[in-house]
XYZ file of C-alpha atoms in Angstrom:
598
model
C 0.000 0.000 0.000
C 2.844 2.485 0.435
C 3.943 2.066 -2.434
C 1.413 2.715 -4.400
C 0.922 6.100 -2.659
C 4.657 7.181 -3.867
C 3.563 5.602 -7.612
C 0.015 7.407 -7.794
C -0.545 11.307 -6.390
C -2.437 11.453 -3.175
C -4.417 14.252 -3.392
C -8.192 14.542 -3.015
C -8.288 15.737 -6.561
C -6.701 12.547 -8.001
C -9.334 10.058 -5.462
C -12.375 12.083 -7.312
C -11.357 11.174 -10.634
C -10.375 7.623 -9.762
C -13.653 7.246 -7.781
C -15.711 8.838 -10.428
C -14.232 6.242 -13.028
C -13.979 3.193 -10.939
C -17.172 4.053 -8.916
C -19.662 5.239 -11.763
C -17.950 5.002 -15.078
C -17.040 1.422 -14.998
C -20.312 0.409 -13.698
C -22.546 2.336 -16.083
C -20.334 0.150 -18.902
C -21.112 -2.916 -17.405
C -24.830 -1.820 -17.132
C -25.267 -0.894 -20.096
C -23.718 -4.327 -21.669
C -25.486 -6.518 -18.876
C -28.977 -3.935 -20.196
C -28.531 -5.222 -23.976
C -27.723 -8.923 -22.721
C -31.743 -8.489 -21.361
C -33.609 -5.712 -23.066
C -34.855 -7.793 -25.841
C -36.680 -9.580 -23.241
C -37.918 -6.603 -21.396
C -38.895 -4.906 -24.829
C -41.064 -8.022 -25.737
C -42.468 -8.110 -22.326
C -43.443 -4.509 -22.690
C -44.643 -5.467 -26.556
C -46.507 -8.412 -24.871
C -48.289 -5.536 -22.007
C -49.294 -3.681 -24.987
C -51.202 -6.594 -26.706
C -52.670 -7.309 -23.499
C -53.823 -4.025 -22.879
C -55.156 -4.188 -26.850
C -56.902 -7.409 -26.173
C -58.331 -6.261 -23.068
C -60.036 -3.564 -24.866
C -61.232 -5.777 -27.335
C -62.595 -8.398 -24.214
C -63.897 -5.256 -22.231
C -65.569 -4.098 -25.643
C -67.315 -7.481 -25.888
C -68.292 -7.678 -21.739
C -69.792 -4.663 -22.444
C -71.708 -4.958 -25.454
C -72.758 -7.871 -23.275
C -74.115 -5.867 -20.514
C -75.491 -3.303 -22.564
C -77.807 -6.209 -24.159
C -78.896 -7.542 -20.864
C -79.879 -3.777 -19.290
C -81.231 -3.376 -22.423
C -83.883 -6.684 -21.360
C -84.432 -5.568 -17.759
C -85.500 -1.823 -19.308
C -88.094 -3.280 -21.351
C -89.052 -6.114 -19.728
C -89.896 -3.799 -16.607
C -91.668 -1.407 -18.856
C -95.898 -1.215 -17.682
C -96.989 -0.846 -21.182
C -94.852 -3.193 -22.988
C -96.156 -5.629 -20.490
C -99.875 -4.776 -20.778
C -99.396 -5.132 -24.519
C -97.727 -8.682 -24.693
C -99.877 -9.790 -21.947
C -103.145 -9.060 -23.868
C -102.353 -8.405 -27.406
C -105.663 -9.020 -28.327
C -107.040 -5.979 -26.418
C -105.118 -3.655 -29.062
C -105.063 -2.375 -32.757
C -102.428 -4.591 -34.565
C -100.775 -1.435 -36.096
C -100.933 0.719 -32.921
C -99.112 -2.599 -30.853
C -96.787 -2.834 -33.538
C -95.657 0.104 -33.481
C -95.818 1.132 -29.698
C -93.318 -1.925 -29.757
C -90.902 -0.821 -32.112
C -90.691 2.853 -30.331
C -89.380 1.199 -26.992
C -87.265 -0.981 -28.604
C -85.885 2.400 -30.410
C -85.737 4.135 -27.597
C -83.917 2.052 -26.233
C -80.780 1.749 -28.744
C -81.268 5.544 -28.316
C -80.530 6.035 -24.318
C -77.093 4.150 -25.100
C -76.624 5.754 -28.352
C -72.895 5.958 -27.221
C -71.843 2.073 -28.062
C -70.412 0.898 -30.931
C -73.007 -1.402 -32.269
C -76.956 -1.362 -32.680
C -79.022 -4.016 -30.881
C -81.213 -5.571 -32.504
C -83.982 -6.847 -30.612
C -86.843 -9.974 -31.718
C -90.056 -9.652 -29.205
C -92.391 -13.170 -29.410
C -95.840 -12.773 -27.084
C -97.856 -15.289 -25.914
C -100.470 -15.161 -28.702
C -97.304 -16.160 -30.858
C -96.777 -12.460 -32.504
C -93.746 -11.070 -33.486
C -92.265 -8.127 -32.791
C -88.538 -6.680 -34.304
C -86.840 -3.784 -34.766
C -85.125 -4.285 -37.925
C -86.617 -5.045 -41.490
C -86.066 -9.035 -41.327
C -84.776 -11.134 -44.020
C -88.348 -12.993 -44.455
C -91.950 -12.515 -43.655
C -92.680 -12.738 -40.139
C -95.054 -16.095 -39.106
C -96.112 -17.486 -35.711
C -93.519 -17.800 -33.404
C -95.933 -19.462 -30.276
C -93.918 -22.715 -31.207
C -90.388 -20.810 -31.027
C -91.742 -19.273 -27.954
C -92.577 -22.665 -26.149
C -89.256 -24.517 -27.248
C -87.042 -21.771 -25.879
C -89.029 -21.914 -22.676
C -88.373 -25.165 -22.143
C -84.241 -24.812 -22.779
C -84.409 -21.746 -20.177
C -86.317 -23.698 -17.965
C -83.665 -27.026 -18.026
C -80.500 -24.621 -17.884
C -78.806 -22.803 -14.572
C -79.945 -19.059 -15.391
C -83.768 -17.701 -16.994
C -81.243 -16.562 -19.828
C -79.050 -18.467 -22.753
C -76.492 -16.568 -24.923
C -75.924 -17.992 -28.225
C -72.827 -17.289 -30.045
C -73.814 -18.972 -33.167
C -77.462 -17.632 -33.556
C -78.969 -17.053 -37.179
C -78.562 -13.475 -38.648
C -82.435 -12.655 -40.105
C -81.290 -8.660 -39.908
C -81.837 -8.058 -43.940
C -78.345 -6.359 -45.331
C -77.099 -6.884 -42.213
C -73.410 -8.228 -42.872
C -72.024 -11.743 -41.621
C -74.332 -14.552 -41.020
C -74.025 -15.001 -37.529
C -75.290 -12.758 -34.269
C -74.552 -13.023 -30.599
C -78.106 -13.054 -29.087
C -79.074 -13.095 -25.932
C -82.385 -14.946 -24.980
C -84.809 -14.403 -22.054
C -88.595 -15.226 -20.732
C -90.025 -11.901 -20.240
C -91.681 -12.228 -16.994
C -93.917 -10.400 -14.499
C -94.680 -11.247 -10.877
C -97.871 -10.347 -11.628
C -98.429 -11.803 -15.057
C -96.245 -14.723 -15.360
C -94.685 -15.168 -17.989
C -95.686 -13.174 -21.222
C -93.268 -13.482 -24.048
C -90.025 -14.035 -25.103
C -87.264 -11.552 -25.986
C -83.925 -12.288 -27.809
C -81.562 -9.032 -27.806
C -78.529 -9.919 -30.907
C -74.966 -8.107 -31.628
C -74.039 -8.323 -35.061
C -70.512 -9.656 -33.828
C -69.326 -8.639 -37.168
C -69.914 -4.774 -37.089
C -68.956 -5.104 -33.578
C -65.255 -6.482 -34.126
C -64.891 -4.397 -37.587
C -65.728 -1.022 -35.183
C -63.097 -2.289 -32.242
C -60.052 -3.011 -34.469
C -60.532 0.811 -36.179
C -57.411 1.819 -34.099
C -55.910 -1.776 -33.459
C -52.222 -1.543 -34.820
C -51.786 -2.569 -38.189
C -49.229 -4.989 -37.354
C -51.253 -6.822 -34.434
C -53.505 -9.867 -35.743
C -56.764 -10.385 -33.630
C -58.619 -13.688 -33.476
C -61.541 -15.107 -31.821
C -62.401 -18.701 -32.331
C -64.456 -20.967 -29.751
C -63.366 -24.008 -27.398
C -64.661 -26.243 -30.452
C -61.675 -25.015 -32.568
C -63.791 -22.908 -34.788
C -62.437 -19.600 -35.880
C -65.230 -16.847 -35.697
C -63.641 -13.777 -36.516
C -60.227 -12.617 -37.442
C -58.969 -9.248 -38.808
C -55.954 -10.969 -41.314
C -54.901 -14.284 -42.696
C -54.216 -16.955 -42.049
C -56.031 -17.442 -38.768
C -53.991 -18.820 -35.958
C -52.926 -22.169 -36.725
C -54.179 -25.307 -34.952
C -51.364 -26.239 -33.188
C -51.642 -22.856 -31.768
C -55.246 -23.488 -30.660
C -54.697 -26.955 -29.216
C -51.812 -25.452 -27.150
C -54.180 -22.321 -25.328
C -57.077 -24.552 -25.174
C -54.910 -27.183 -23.055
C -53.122 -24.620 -20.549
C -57.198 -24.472 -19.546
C -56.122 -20.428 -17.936
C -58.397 -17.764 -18.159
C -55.343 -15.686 -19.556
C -51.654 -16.265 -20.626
C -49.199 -15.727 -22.671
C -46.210 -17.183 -25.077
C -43.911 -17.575 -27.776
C -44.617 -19.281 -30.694
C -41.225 -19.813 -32.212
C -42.520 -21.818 -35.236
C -44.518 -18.372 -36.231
C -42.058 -16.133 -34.644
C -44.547 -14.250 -32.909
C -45.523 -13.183 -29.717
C -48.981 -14.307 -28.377
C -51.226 -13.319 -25.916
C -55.053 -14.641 -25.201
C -58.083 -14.224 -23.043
C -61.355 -16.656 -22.251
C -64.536 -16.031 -22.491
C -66.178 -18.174 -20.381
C -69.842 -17.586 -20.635
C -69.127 -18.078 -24.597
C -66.573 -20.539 -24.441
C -64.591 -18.054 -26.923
C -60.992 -17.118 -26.953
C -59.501 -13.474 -27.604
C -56.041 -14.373 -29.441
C -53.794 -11.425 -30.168
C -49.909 -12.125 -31.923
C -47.550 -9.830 -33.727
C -44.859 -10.728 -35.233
C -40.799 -10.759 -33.617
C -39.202 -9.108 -36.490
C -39.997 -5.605 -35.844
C -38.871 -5.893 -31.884
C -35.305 -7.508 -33.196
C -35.084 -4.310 -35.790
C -35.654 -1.952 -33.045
C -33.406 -2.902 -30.526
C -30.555 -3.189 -33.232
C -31.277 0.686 -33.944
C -31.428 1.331 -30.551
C -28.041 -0.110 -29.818
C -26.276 1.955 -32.440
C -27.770 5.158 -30.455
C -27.104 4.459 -27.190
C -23.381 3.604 -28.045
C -22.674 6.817 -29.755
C -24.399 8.368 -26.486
C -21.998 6.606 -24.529
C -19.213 7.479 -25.943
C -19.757 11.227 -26.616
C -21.566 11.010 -22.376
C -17.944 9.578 -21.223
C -15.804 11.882 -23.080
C -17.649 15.082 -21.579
C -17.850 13.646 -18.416
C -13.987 12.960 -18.184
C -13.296 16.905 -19.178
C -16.088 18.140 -16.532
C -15.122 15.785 -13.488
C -11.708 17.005 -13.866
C -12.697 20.737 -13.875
C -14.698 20.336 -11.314
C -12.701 18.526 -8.543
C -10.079 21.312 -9.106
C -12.639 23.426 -8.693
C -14.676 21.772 -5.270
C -11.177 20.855 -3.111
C -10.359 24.078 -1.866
C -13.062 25.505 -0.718
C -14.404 21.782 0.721
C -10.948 21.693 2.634
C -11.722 25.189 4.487
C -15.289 24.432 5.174
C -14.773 21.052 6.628
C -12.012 21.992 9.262
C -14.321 24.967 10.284
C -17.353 21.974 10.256
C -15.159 20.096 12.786
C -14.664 22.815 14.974
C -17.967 24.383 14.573
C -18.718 20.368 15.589
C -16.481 20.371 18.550
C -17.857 23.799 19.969
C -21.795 22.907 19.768
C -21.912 25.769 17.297
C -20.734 28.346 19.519
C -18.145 28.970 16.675
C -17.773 30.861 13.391
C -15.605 30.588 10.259
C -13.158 33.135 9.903
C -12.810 33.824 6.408
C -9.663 35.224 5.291
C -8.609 38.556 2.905
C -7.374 36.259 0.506
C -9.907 33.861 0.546
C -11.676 32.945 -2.880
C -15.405 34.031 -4.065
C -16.736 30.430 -3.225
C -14.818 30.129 0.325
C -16.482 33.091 0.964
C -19.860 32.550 -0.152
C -19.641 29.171 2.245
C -18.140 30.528 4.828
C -21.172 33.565 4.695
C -23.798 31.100 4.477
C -22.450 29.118 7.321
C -22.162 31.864 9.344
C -26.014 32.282 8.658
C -26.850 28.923 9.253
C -25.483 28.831 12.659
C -27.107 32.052 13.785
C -30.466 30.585 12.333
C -29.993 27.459 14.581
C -29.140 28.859 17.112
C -32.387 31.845 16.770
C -34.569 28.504 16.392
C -33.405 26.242 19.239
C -34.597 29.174 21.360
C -37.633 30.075 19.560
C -38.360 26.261 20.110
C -37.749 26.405 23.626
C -39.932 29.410 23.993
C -42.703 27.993 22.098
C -42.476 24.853 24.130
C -42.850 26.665 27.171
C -45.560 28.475 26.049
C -47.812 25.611 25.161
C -46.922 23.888 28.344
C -48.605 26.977 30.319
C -51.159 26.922 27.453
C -52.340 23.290 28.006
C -52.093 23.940 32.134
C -54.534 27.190 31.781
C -57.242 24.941 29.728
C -56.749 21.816 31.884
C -57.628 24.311 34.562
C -60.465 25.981 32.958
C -62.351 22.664 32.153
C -62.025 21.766 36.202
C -65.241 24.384 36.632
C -67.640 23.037 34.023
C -67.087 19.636 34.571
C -67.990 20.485 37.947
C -70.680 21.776 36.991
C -71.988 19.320 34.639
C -71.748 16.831 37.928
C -73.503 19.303 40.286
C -76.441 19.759 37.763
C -77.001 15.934 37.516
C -77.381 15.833 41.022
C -80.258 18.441 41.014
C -81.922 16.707 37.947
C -82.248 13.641 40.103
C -82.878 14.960 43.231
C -86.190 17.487 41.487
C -87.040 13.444 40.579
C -87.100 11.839 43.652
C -89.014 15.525 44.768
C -91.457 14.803 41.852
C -90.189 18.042 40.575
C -90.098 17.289 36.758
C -89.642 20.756 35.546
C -86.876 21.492 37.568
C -85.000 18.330 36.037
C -86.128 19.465 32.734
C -84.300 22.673 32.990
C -81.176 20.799 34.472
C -81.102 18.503 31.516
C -81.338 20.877 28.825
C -78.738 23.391 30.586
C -76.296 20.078 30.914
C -76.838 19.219 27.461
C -75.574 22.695 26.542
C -72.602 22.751 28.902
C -71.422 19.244 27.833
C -71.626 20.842 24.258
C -69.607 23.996 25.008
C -66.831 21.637 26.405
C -66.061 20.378 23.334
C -63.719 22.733 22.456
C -62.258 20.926 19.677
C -65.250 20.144 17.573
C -66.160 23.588 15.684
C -68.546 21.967 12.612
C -71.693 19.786 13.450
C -74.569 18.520 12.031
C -77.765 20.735 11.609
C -79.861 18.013 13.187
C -77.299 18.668 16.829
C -77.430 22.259 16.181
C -81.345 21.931 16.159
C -81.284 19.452 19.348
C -78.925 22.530 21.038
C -81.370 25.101 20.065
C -84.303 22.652 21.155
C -82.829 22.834 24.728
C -81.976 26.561 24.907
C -85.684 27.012 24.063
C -86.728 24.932 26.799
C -84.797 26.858 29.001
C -86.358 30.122 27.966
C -89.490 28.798 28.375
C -89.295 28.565 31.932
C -88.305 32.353 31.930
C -90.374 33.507 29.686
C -93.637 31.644 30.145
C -95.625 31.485 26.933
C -94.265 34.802 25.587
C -92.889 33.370 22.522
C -93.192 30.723 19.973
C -90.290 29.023 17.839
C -91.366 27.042 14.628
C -88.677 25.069 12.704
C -88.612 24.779 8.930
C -86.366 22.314 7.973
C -85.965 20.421 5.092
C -84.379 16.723 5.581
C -82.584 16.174 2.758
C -80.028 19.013 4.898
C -80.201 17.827 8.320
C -76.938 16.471 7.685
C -75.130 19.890 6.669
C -72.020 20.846 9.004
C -72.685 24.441 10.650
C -70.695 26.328 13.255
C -71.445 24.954 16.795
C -73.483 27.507 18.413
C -74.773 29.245 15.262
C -78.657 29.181 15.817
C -78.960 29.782 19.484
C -77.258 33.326 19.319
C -79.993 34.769 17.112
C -82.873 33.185 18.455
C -81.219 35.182 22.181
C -80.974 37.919 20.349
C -84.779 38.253 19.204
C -85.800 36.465 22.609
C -83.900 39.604 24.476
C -84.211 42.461 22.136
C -86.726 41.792 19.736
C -89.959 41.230 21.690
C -91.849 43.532 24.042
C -93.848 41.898 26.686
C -96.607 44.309 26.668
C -97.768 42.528 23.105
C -98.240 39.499 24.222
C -96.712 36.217 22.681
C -94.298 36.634 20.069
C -93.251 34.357 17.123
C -90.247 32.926 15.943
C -89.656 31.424 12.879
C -86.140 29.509 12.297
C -85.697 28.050 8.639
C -83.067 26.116 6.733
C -82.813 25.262 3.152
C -80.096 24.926 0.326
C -79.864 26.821 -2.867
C -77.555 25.400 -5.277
C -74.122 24.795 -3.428
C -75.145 27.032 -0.544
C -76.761 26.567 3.146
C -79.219 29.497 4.226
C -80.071 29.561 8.003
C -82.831 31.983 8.779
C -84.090 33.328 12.155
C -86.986 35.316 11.735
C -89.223 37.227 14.457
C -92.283 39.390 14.770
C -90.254 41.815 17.226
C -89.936 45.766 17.482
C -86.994 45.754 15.088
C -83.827 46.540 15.325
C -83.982 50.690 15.249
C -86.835 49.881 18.081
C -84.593 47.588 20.178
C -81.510 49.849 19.665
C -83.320 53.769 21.273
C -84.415 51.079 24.410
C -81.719 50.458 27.286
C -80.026 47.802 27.482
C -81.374 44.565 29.267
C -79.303 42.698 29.907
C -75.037 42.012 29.700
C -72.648 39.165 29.976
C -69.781 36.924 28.053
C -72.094 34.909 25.952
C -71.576 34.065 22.182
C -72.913 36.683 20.400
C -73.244 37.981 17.154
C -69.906 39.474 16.716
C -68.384 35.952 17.839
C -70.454 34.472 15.391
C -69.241 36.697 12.510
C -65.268 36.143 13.621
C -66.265 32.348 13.681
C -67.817 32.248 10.255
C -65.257 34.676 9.008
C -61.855 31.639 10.221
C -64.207 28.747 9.501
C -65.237 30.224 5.401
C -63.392 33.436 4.837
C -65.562 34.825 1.693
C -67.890 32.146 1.615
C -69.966 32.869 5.097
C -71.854 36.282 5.592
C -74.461 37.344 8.184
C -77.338 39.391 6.337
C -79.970 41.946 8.828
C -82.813 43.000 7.555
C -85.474 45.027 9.901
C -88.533 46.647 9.372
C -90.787 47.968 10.876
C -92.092 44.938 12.786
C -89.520 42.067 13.170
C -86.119 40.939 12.323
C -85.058 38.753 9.570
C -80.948 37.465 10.126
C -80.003 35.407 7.196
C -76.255 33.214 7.206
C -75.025 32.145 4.140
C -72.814 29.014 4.635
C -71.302 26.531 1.524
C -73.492 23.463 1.984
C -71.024 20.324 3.031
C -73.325 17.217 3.743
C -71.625 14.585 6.275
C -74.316 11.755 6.507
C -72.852 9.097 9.145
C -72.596 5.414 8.517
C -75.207 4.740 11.053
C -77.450 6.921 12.322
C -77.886 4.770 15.430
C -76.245 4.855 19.396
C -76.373 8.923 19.329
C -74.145 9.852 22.578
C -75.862 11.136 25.470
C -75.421 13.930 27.794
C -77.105 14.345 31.272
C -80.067 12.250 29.664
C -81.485 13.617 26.755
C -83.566 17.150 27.187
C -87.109 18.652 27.560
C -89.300 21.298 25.485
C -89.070 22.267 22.169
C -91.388 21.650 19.414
């Protein structure tokens, strides 16, 4: 080893241009040769993930054209006057049945109008009429004998519904002579059975309209588990080697090399058909491509390694002074727990001094945030003392007024553990401090208790009706939004020389927006404003309510007023969120539910 150091400079300028050669030129070589010795493998997996994805399409296509046929039989054979019609032909016109017929069956094609291929749809009733909706290739004759036969298949198989891959095409210059039909007993649980419907795909059309932007070098095939070939966009059709070799791996989906063909292929099974989806393309073009490829990425590599050379040796001469200085003032920096600075000196270079700058910097910021963390730390420690404190009171509370609610019960005095439920039920709400939205159906159930409450003050000198629609009982509002305007026109709004008052509190949504209204037949607010004051306190009020609305939606709350000269009308605007729960059963308690309301 010491020799080698006299042989070979040691200097940290020499170990960055060994290490960057030995370290990531030498590897990237070997990399890139191990990356040829497998990319023709990768590149026909990634050709084989592309036919899949193709065929997929094409099975998908299929699946749903599939579907589409079978909605297509629930939608009509749920139809009322369809099913009045085949029930009792005999009750209506020929033409006017015939043609009431063929307009659902139109409508029909018409609500999916967005699929590739037309049904076409063959209706037999129990009187043995027939109904289509295409021009057939013949005259139409009793089908009661058709009707019975397929009856009896349904009947003897698994499902009330047979597809048939093989079915006769009657659709006149219609192309191809086979459809894909699917056939069904149109039944009612009221009726019974009263006709027969088979819903057909021109398979054809269908596959000519999926392959429009297949490419041209992939070759699709379908043929069945009999060996038969049923469609195929190019010749020759897969060969029957190839068949007996899917059909025997017995796999839903799979995929190979056929090195007789040199292709790739790739399949799919359709079971309820017993079809397979067969896609291949040919190995030529992925050989062709990786030789072009090959040629680039060696002149890349050669031109990449060249520049790479020049710039690692301009830059190491470049990076080991000024890493040299910074890393002995690191060590003492280190050493000192960043009680230190680098001392840059007159001579020192642009970049030594730009590091040594921005070090300086960094260890003043450090240092400013350690303490700031500290502080902060503190802080929230006296924070979370103060509210464990403050929450000592109302839980005491909450404790003392369940007490009185059962001691005004075993004193038969129910309205005195009325009032002490609904006041606990508010309390234990105002404790959760952490919990600012809620549903308008708890917001209600607040309000519902703070009413109760006033009613014991008040005694019959107001009214509240609620005007709610359900569909919105489920919209989050701010905690405590209702109860300070209802106060507001209990306290200012009403004079007790007139009697009892009414409020009216409605919800509703409009478009994307919640509207809570509190309404009341009051003096008004230029009325309530020339008379002194009644009362004072901490409670929420309106201006808490405004800040709240203002954190909780910024532009998208406001508080509207509008007075007259009898009553108040305060409006909040909220954006309507709905949070329906999973279950709507086990809703926690409080002291034990509350009293009054309406």
């Amino acid at each position: 080893m010491t020799i080698w150091r006299y042989l070979l400079p040691n200097t940290l300028k020499f170990r960055l241009i060994m290490a960057y050669i030995t370290l990531l030129m030498v590897p990237l070589c070997v990399a890139i040769f191990y990356l040829f010795q497998h990319f023709e493998s990768i590149r026909q997996k990634d050709m084989m993930d592309q036919m899949s994805e193709r065929m997929q399409q094409v099975h998908v296509s299929l699946t749903d054209m599939m579907a589409f046929a079978y909605k297509a039989n629930i939608m009509l054979s749920q139809d009322e006057s369809l099913i009045q019609i085949m029930d009792n032909p005999d009750k209506y016109d020929p033409l006017e049945r015939k043609k009431v017929i063929e307009s659902k069956m139109f409508g029909i094609n018409n609500s999916f109008f967005f699929h590739q291929t037309e049904l076409y749809f063959r209706f037999i009733d129990r009187k043995g009429n027939v109904y289509t909706s295409y021009a057939p290739n013949g005259k139409l004759s009793n089908g009661l004998k058709e009707m019975q036969d397929w009856q009896n298949k349904l009947k003897s198989g698994s499902h009330p519904y047979r597809w048939v891959a093989d079915d006769w095409n009657d659709v006149n210059g219609s192309q191809g002579s086979k459809l894909l039909s699917l056939y069904t007993i149109l039944d009612d649980q009221l009726r019974g059975n009263f006709g027969l419907a088979r819903i057909s795909i021109n398979i054809k059309e269908w596959f000519r309209s999926t392959l429009k932007d297949s490419p041209a070098n992939q070759d699709l095939t379908i043929f069945t588990g009999q060996g038969e070939v049923v469609l195929q966009n190019k010749e020759p059709a897969v060969s029957r080697d190839m068949m007996q070799r899917i059909m025997s791996a017995r796999a839903q989906e799979g995929h190979f090399e056929d090195e007789r063909a040199l292709s790739l292929v790739n399949y799919s099974y359709l079971e309820e058909l017993d079809w397979y989806v067969v896609s291949q393309m040919p190995l030529n073009e992925l050989q062709q491509e990786i030789q072009r490829l090959r040629l680039i990425v060696f002149l890349f590599l050669t031109i990449l390694v060249i520049a790479f050379v020049l710039v690692t040796i301009f830059l190491s001469a470049r990076m080991t002074g000024p890493l040299y200085v910074l890393e002995r003032s690191m060590e003492e920096a280190s050493d000192k727990k960043l009680n230190v600075k680098i001392s840059v000196g007159k001579g020192a270079t642009d970049e030594v001094r730009s590091l040594g700058e921005s070090f300086n910097r960094m260890i003043d910021d450090v240092v400013v945030l350690i303490n700031k963390l500290k502080l902060e730390e503190r802080q929230k420690q006296a924070v979370r003392f103060q509210m464990l404190l403050s929450q000592m009171n109302p839980h005491f509370l909450l404790n003392t007024l369940n007490t009185v609610k059962w001691m005004a019960r075993r004193e038969k005095q129910e309205a005195i553990a009325g009032i002490c439920t609904s006041l606990g039920f508010i309390l234990e709400a105002s404790l959760s401090s952490e919990i600012e939205l809620v549903t308008l159906k708890e917001e209600i159930k607040l309000l519902r208790s703070y009413e109760s409450i006033q009613e014991f003050r008040f005694r019959d000198h107001f009214t509240i009706h609620y005007e709610m629609d359900e569909s919105v009982q489920y919209a989050l509002v701010p905690r405590f939004s209702l109860q300070p305007l209802v106060e507001n026109s209990i306290v200012h709004g009403f004079d007790a020389a007139k009697g009892c008052c009414t409020i009216w509190v409605r919800v509703k949504a409009e478009g994307s927006e919640l509207i809570l209204e509190v309404e009341d037949n009051g003096i008004g607010m230029e009325e309530a404003a020339r008379r002194p004051v009644r009362r004072s306190g901490h409670g929420i009020g309106l201006s808490n309510l405004k800040e709240r609305l203002q954190l909780l939606f910024k532009r998208e709350g406001a508080i509207e007023f509008v007075s007259g000269a009898e009553g108040t009308l305060v409006r909040v605007q909220l954006p309507l969120l709905i949070a329906t729960p999973y279950s709507q059963e086990g809703d926690s308690g409080h002291v034990d539910g509350f009293a009054g309301g309406r």
